[in-house]
CSV table of C-alpha atoms in Angstrom, one decimal:
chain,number,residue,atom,x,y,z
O,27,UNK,CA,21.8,-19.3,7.0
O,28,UNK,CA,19.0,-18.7,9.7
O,29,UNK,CA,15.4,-20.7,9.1
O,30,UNK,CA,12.8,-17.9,8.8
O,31,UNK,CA,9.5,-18.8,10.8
O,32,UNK,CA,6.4,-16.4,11.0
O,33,UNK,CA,6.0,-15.2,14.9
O,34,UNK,CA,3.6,-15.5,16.6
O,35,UNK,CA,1.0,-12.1,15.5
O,36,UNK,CA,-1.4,-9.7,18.4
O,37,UNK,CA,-4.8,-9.3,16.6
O,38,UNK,CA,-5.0,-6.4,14.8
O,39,UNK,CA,-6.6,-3.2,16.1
O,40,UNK,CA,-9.5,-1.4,14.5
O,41,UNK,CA,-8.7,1.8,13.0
O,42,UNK,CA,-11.0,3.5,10.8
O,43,UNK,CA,-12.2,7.1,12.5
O,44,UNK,CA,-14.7,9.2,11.4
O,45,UNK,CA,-12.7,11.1,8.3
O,46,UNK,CA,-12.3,8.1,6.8
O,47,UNK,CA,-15.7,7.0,7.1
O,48,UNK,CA,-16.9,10.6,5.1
O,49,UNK,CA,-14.6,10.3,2.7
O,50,UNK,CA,-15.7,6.4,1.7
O,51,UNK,CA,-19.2,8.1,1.5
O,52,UNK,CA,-18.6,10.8,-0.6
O,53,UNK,CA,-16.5,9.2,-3.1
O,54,UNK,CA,-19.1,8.0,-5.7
O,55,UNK,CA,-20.3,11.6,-5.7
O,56,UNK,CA,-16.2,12.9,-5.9
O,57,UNK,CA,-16.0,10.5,-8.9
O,58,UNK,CA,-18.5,11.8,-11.4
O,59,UNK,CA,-16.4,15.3,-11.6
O,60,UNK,CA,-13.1,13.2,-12.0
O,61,UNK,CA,-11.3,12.2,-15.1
O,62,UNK,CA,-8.2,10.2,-13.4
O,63,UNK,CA,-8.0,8.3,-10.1
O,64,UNK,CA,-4.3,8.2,-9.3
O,65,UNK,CA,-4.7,5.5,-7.0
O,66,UNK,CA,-1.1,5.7,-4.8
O,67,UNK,CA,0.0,2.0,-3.0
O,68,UNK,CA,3.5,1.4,-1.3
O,69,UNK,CA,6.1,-0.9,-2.9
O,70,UNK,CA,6.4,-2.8,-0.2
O,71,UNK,CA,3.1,-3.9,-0.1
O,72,UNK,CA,2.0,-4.2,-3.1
O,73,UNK,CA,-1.3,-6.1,-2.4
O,74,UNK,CA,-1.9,-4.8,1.4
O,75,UNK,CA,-1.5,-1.7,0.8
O,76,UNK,CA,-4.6,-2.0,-2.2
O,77,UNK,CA,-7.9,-0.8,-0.6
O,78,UNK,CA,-10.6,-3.0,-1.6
O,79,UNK,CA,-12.9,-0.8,0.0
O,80,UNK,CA,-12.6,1.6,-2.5
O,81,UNK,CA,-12.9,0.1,-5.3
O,82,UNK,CA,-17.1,-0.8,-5.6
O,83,UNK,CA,-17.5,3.1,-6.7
O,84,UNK,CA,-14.3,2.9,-8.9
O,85,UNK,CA,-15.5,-0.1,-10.7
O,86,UNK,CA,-19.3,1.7,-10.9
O,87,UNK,CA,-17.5,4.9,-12.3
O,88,UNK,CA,-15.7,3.1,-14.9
O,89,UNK,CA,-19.1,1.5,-15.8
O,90,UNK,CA,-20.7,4.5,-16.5
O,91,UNK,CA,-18.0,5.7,-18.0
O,92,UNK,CA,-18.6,2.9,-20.9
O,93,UNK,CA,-15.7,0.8,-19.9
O,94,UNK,CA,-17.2,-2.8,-21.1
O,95,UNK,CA,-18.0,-4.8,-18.3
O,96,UNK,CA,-16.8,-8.0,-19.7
O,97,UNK,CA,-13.9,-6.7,-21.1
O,98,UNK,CA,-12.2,-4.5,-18.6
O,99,UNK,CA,-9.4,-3.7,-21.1
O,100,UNK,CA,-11.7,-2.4,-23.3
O,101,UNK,CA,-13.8,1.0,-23.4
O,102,UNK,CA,-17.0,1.1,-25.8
O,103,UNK,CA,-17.5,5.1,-25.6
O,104,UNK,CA,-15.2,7.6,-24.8
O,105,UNK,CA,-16.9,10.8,-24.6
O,106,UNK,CA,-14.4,11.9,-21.6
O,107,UNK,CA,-11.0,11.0,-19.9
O,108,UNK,CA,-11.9,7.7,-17.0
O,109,UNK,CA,-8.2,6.2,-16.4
O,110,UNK,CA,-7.4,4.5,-13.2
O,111,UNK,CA,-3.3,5.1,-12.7
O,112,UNK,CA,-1.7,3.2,-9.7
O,113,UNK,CA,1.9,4.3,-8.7
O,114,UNK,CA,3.5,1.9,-6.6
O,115,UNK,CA,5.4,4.9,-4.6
O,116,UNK,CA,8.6,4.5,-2.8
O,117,UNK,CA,10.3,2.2,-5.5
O,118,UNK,CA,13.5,2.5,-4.5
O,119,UNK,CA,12.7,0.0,-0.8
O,120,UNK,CA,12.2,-3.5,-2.8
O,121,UNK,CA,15.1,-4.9,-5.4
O,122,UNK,CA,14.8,-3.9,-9.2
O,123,UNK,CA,14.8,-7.4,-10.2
O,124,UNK,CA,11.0,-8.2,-9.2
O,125,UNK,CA,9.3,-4.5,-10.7
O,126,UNK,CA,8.7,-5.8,-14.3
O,127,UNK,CA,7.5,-9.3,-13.1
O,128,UNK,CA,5.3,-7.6,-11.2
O,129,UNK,CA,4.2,-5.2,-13.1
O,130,UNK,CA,3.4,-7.5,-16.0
O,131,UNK,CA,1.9,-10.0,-13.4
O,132,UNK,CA,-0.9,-7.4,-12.6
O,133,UNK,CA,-1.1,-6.3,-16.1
O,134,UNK,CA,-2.5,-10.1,-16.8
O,135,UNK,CA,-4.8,-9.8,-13.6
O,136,UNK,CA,-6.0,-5.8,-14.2
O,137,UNK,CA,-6.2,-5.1,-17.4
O,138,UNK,CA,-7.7,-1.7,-16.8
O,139,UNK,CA,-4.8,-0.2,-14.9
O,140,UNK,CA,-2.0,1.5,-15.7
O,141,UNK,CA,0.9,1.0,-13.2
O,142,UNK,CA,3.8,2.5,-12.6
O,143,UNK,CA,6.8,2.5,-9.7
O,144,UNK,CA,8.0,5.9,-9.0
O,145,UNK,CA,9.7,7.6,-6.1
O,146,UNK,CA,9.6,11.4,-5.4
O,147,UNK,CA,13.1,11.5,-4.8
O,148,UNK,CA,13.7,10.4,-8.7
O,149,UNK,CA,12.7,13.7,-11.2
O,150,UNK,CA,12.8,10.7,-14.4
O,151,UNK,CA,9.5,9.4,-12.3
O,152,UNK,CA,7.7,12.8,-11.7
O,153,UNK,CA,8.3,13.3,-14.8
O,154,UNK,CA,7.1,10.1,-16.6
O,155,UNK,CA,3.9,10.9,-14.4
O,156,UNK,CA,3.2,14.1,-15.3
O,157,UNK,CA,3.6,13.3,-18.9
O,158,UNK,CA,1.0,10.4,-18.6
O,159,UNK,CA,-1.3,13.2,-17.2
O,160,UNK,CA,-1.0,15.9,-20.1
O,161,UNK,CA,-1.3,13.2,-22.5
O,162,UNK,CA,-4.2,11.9,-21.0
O,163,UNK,CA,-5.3,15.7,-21.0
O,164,UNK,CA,-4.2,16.4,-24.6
O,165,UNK,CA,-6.5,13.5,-25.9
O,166,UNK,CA,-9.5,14.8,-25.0
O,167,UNK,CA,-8.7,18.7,-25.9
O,168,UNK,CA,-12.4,19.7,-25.9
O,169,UNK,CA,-12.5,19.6,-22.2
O,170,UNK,CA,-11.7,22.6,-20.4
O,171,UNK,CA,-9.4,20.5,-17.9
O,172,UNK,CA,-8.9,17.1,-16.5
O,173,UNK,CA,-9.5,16.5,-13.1
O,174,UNK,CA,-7.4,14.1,-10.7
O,175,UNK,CA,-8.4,12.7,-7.5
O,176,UNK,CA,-5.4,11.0,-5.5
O,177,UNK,CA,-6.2,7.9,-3.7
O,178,UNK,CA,-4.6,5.4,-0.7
O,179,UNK,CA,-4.5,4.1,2.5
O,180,UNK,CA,-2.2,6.3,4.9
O,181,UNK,CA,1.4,7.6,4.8
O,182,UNK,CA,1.7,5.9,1.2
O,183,UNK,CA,3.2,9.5,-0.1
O,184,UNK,CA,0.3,10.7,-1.8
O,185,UNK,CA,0.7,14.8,-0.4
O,186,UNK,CA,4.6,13.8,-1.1
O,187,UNK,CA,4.0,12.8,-4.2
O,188,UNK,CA,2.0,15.4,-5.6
O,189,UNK,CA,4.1,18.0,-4.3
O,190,UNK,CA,6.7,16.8,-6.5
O,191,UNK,CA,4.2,16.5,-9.7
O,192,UNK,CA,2.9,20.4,-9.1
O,193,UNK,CA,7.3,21.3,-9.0
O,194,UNK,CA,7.7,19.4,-12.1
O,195,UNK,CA,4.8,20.6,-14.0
O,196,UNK,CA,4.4,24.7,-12.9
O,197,UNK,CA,7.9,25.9,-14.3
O,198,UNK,CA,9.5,28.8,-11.1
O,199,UNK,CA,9.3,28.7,-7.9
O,200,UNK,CA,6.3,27.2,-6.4
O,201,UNK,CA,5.0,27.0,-3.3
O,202,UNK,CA,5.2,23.8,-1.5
O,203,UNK,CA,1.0,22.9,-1.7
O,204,UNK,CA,0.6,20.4,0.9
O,205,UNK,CA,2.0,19.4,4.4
O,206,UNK,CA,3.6,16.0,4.7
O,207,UNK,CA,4.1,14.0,7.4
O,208,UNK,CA,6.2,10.8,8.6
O,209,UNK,CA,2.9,9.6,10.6
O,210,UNK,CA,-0.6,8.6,9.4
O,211,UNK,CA,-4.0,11.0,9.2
O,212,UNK,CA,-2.0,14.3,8.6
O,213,UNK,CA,-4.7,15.0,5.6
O,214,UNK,CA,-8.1,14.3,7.1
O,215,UNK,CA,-10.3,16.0,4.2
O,216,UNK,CA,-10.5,16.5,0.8
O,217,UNK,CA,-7.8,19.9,-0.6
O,218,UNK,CA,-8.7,22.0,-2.7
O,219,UNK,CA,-7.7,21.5,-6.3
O,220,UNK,CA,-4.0,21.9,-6.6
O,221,UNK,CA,-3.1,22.7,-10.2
O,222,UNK,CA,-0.4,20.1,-12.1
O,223,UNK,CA,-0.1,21.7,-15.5
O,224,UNK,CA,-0.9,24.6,-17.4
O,225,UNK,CA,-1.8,23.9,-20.8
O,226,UNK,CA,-3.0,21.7,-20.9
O,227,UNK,CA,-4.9,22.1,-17.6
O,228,UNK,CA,-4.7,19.6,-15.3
O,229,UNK,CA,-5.8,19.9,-11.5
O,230,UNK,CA,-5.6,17.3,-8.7
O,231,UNK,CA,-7.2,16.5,-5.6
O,232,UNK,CA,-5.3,15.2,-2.3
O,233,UNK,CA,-7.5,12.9,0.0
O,234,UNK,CA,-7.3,11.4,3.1
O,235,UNK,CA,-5.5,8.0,3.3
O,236,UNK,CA,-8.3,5.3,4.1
O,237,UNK,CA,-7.5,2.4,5.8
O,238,UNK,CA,-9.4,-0.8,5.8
O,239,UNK,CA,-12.7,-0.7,8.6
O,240,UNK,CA,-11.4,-4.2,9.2
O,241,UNK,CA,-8.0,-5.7,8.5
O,242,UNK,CA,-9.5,-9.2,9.1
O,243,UNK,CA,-9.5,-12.3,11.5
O,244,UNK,CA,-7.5,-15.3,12.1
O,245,UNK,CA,-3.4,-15.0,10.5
O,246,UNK,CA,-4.5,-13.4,7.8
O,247,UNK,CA,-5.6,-10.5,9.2
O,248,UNK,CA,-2.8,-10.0,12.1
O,249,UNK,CA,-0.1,-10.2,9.8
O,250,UNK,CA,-1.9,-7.8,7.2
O,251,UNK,CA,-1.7,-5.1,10.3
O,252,UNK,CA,1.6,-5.7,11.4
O,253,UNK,CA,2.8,-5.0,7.8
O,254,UNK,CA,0.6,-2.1,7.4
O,255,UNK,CA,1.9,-0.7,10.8
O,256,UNK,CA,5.7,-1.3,9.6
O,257,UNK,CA,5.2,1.1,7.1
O,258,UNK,CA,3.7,3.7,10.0
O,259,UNK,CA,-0.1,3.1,7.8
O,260,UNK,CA,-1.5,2.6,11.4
O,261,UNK,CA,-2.2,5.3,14.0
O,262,UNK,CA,1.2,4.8,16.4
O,263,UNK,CA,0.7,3.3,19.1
O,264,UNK,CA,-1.6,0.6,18.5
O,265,UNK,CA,1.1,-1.5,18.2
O,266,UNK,CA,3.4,-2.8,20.2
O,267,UNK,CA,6.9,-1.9,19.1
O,268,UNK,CA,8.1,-5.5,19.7
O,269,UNK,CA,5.5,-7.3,17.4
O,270,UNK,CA,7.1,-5.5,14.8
O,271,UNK,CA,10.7,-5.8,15.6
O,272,UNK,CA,9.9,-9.5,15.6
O,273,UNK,CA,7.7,-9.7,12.2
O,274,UNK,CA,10.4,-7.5,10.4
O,275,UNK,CA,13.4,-9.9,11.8
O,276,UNK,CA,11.5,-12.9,10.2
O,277,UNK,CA,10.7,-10.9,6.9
O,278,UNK,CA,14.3,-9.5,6.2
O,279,UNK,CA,15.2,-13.4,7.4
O,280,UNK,CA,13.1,-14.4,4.5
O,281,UNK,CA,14.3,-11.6,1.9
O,282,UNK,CA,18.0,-12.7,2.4
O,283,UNK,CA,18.3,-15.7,5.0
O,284,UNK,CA,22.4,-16.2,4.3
O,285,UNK,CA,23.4,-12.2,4.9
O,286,UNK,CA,20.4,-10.2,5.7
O,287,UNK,CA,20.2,-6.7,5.9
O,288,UNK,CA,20.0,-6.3,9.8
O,289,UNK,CA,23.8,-8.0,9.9
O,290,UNK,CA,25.0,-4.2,9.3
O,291,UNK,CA,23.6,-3.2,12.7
O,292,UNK,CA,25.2,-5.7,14.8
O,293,UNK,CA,28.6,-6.1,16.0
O,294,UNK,CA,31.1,-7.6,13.5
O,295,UNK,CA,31.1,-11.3,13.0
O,296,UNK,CA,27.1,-12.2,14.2
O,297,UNK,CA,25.7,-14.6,12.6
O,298,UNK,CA,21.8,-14.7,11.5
O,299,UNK,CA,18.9,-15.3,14.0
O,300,UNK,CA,15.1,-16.0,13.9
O,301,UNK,CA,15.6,-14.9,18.1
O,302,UNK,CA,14.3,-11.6,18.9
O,303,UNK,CA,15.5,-11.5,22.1
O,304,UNK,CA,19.2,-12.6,21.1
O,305,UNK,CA,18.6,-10.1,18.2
O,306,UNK,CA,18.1,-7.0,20.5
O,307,UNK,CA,20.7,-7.4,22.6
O,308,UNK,CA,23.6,-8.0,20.2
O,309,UNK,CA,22.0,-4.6,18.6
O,310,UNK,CA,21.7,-2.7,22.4
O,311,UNK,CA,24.8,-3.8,23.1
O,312,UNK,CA,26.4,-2.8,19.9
O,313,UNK,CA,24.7,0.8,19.8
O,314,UNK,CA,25.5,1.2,23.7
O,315,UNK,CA,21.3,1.4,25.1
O,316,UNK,CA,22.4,0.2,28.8
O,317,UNK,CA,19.9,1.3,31.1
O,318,UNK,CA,20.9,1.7,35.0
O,319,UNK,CA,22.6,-1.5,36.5
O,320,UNK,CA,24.5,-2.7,33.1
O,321,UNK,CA,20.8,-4.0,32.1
O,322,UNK,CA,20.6,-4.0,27.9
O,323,UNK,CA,17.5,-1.5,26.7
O,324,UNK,CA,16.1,-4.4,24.8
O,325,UNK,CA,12.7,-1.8,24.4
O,326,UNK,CA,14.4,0.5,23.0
O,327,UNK,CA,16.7,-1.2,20.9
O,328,UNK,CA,13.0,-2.3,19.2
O,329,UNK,CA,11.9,0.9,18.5
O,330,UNK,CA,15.5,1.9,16.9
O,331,UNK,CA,15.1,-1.6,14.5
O,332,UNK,CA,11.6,-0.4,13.2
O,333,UNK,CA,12.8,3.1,12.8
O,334,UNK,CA,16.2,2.1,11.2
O,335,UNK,CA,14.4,-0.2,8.8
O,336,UNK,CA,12.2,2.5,7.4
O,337,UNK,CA,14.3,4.6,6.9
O,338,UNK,CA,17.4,3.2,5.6
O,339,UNK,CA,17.3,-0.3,6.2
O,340,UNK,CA,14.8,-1.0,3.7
O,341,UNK,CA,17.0,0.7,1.2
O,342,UNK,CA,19.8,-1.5,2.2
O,343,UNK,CA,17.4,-4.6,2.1
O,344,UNK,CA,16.4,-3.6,-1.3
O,345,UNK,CA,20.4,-3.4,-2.5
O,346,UNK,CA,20.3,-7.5,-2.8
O,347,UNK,CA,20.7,-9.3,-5.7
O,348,UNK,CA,18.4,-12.0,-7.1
O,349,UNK,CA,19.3,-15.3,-5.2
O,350,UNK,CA,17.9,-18.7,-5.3
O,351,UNK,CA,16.4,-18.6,-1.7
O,352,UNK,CA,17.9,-20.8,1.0
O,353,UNK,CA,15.3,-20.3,4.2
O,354,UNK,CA,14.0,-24.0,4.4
O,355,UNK,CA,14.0,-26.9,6.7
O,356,UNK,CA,15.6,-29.8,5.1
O,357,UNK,CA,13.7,-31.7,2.6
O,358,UNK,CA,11.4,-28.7,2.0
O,359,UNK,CA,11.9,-26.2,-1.1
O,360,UNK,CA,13.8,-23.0,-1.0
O,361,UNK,CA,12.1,-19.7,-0.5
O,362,UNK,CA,12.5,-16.8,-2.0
O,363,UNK,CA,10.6,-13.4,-1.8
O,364,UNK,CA,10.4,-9.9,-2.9
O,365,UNK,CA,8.5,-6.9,-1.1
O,366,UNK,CA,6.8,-8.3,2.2
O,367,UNK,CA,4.0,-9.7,0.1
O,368,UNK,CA,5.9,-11.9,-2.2
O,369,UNK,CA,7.3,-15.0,-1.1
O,370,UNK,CA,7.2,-18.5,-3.1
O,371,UNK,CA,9.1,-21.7,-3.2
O,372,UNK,CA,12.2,-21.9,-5.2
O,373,UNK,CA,11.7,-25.7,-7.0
O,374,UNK,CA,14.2,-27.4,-8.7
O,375,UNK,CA,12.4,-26.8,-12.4
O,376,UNK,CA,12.7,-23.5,-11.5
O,377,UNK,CA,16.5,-23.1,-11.8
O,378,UNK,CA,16.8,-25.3,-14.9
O,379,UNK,CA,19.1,-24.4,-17.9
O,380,UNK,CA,17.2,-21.9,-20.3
O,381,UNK,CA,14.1,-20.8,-18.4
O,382,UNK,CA,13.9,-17.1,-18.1
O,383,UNK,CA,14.3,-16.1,-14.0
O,384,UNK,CA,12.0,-13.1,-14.9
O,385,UNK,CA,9.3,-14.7,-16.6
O,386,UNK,CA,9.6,-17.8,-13.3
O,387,UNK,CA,9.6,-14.7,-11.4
O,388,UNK,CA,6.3,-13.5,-12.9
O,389,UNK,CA,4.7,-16.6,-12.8
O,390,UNK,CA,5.5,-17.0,-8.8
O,391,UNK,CA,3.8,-13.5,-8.4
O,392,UNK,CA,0.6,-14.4,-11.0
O,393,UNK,CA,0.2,-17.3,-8.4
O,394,UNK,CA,0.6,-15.1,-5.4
O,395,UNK,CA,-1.9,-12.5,-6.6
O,396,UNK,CA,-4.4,-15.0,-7.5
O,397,UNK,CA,-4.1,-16.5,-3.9
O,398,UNK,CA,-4.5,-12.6,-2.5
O,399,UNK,CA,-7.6,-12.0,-4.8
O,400,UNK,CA,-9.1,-15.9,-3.3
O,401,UNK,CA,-8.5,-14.8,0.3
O,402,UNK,CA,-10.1,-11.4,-0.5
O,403,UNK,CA,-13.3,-12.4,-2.1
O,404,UNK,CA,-13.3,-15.1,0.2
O,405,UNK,CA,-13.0,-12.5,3.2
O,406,UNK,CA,-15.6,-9.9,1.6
O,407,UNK,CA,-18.2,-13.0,1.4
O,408,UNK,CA,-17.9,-13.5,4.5
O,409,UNK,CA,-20.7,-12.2,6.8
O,410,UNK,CA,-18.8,-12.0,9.9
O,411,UNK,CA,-15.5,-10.3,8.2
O,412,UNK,CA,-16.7,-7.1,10.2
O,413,UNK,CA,-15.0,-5.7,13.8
O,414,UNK,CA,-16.8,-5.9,16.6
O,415,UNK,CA,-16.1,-1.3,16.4
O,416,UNK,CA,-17.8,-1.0,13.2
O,417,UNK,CA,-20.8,-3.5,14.1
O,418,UNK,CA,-21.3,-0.8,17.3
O,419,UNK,CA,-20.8,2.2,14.8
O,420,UNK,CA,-23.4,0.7,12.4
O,421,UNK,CA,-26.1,-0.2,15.4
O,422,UNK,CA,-25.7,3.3,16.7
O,423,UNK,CA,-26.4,4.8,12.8
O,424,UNK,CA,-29.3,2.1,12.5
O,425,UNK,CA,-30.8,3.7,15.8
O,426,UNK,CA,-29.9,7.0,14.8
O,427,UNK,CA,-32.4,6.3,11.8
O,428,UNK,CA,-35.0,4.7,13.4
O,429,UNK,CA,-35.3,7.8,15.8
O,430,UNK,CA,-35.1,10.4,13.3
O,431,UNK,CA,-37.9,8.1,10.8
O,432,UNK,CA,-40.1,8.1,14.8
O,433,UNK,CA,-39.8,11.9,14.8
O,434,UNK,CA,-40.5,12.5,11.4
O,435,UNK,CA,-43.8,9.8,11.4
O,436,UNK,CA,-44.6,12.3,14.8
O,437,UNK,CA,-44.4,15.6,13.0
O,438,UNK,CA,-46.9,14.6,9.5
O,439,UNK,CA,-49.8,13.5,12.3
């Protein structure tokens, strides 16, 4: 058993380029020709990968839509389709045991979402989606078609995902429709409508993947960046492999702190550590990275961790069964965790004859959310929740204005 303690976190960067920036502006105008916003978040993260940015013009277009304000659940006129969808993509990287928790944790919190785990890889998914889409379709059949704009932050599979939903729903050979890629900002402006289903006609938009203008200050907002980089959300390069080598040691610590899933790199008979340095060179030494002079490649074993983690590690991680969390000091409570957003003490109610470990399990997450949901608002209120990058973007718009009001004022006299 190793003790699991957060490292220490760089500040995150600020990465938010001009794409982005258009797309955020155009959306409210993108929404009133949409029937569906597939909003597409990684499994993993869960709450991170949400953009809260967003979701001022979804929560306007559902509005005029005449979704009751006071009742999100509930829709006063229905003249056309105005369903938010969120697939929690790339199911198959966190356990089984924690999706319907979750699920019916957000359920409680958003009642005006459907939500769904799906991975590409799995046709019963694709296929469970695209049927949610015709019937949405098939309930309004005096509209000509239903329109589908695909949300998210980067590299969350939305082009991925839709690729698979076109294969599933135009019968032959089809073309692949979009280009993927295993790094952020491959789609940087709105496609051109990619069609899902026949009859009835449904049609969907890809975007670009938006990332937060600001990931936030103080612990909060490091972390929220190292996770997001982890799942290569963030431009490479603005991180530095080591930070999250050493945030992913203490995760997959937390996740299984007696065998975790990094054991399987390192040579037979290690036992768990919360020491990156130790860490990377029992795995250098074990996958032979000597550099000249006998000298481990501690750098490079780094970059192999992060790379082995997303693509098969987090698979592996995700094979574990429910267990009753053992990463405390003494005297202190268990903890247990799901995802890398999900973690919670284990207490000893918790484990008592005839309660329910799911419905524990969903309560643990209902607390966690609410906690995300305080820090958020709290975050948003805040005046100075704003990088010093966007404060010089908006001074150089403001001016922009000013100068273009001066010439106009010029021109009338």
């Amino acid at each position: 058993m190793v003790l699991a303690q957060l490292p220490a976190l760089p500040v995150p960067p600020s990465w938010f380029p001009g794409h982005m920036m258009k797309f955020t502006r155009m959306l409210p105008a993108l929404l009133k020709r949409t029937n569906v916003v597939l909003e597409i978040r990684d499994s993993r993260l869960p709450l991170t990968s949400i953009n809260r940015t967003l979701e001022g013009a979804l929560k306007k277009w559902r509005l005029e839509r005449g979704w009751d304000p006071n009742h999100p659940g509930r829709r006063t006129i229905a003249v056309e389709a105005c369903e938010h969808i969120v697939v929690l993509n790339k199911r198959d990287f966190v356990p089984e045991w924690g999706m319907e928790p979750f699920r019916k944790a957000m359920a409680k919190k958003f009642p005006h979402q459907q939500m769904l785990f799906a991975s590409w890889q799995r046709p019963r998914d694709i296929r469970n989606l695209s049927e949610i889409l015709v019937n949405i379709a098939k309930d309004y059949p005096h509209a000509m078609e239903l329109n589908v704009l695909v949300i998210g932050m980067p590299n969350v599979g939305k082009s991925t995902l839709l690729n698979a939903l076109r294969n599933m729903g135009i019968r032959g050979p089809t073309p692949k429709a979009f280009q993927t890629s295993a790094n952020p900002g491959m789609t940087r402006a709105l496609s051109t409508r990619l069609k899902l289903s026949l009859d009835p006609l449904v049609y969907a938009f890809d975007t670009p993947g938006i990332m937060l203008p600001f990931l936030g200050r103080g612990e909060e907002g490091a972390e929220r960046g190292v996770k997001l980089a982890l799942i290569a959300g963030i431009k490479e390069g603005l991180y530095d492999t080591d930070a999250l080598a050493a945030y992913l040691l203490y995760r997959l610590n937390v996740l299984n702190p007696i065998a975790p899933a990094y054991l399987s790199l390192l040579p037979a008979g290690s036992a768990p550590t919360s020491e990156l340095s130790e860490f990377l060179e029992l795995l250098a030494r074990r996958m032979g990275m000597i550099k000249r002079g006998a000298e481990v490649d501690l750098a490079r074993a780094a970059v192999y961790f992060v790379r082995w983690w997303r693509e098969q590690g987090g698979l592996l991680a995700a094979s574990s069964a429910l267990s009753p969390g053992a990463s405390a000091p003494p005297g202190q409570a268990p903890i247990q965790g799901w995802g890398f957003d999900f973690q919670w003490d284990v207490l000893p109610e918790d484990t008592l004859p005839g309660r329910d470990p799911a419905l524990v399990i969903q309560e643990k997450m209902e607390r966690c959310i609410d906690d995300y949901l305080t820090k958020s608002n709290s975050e948003e209120a805040d005046e100075n929740n704003v990088s010093p990058t966007q404060l010089k973007k908006k001074a150089i718009l403001e001016e922009k204005e000013k100068r273009r009001l001066k010439h106009a004022a010029k021109r009338q006299h």
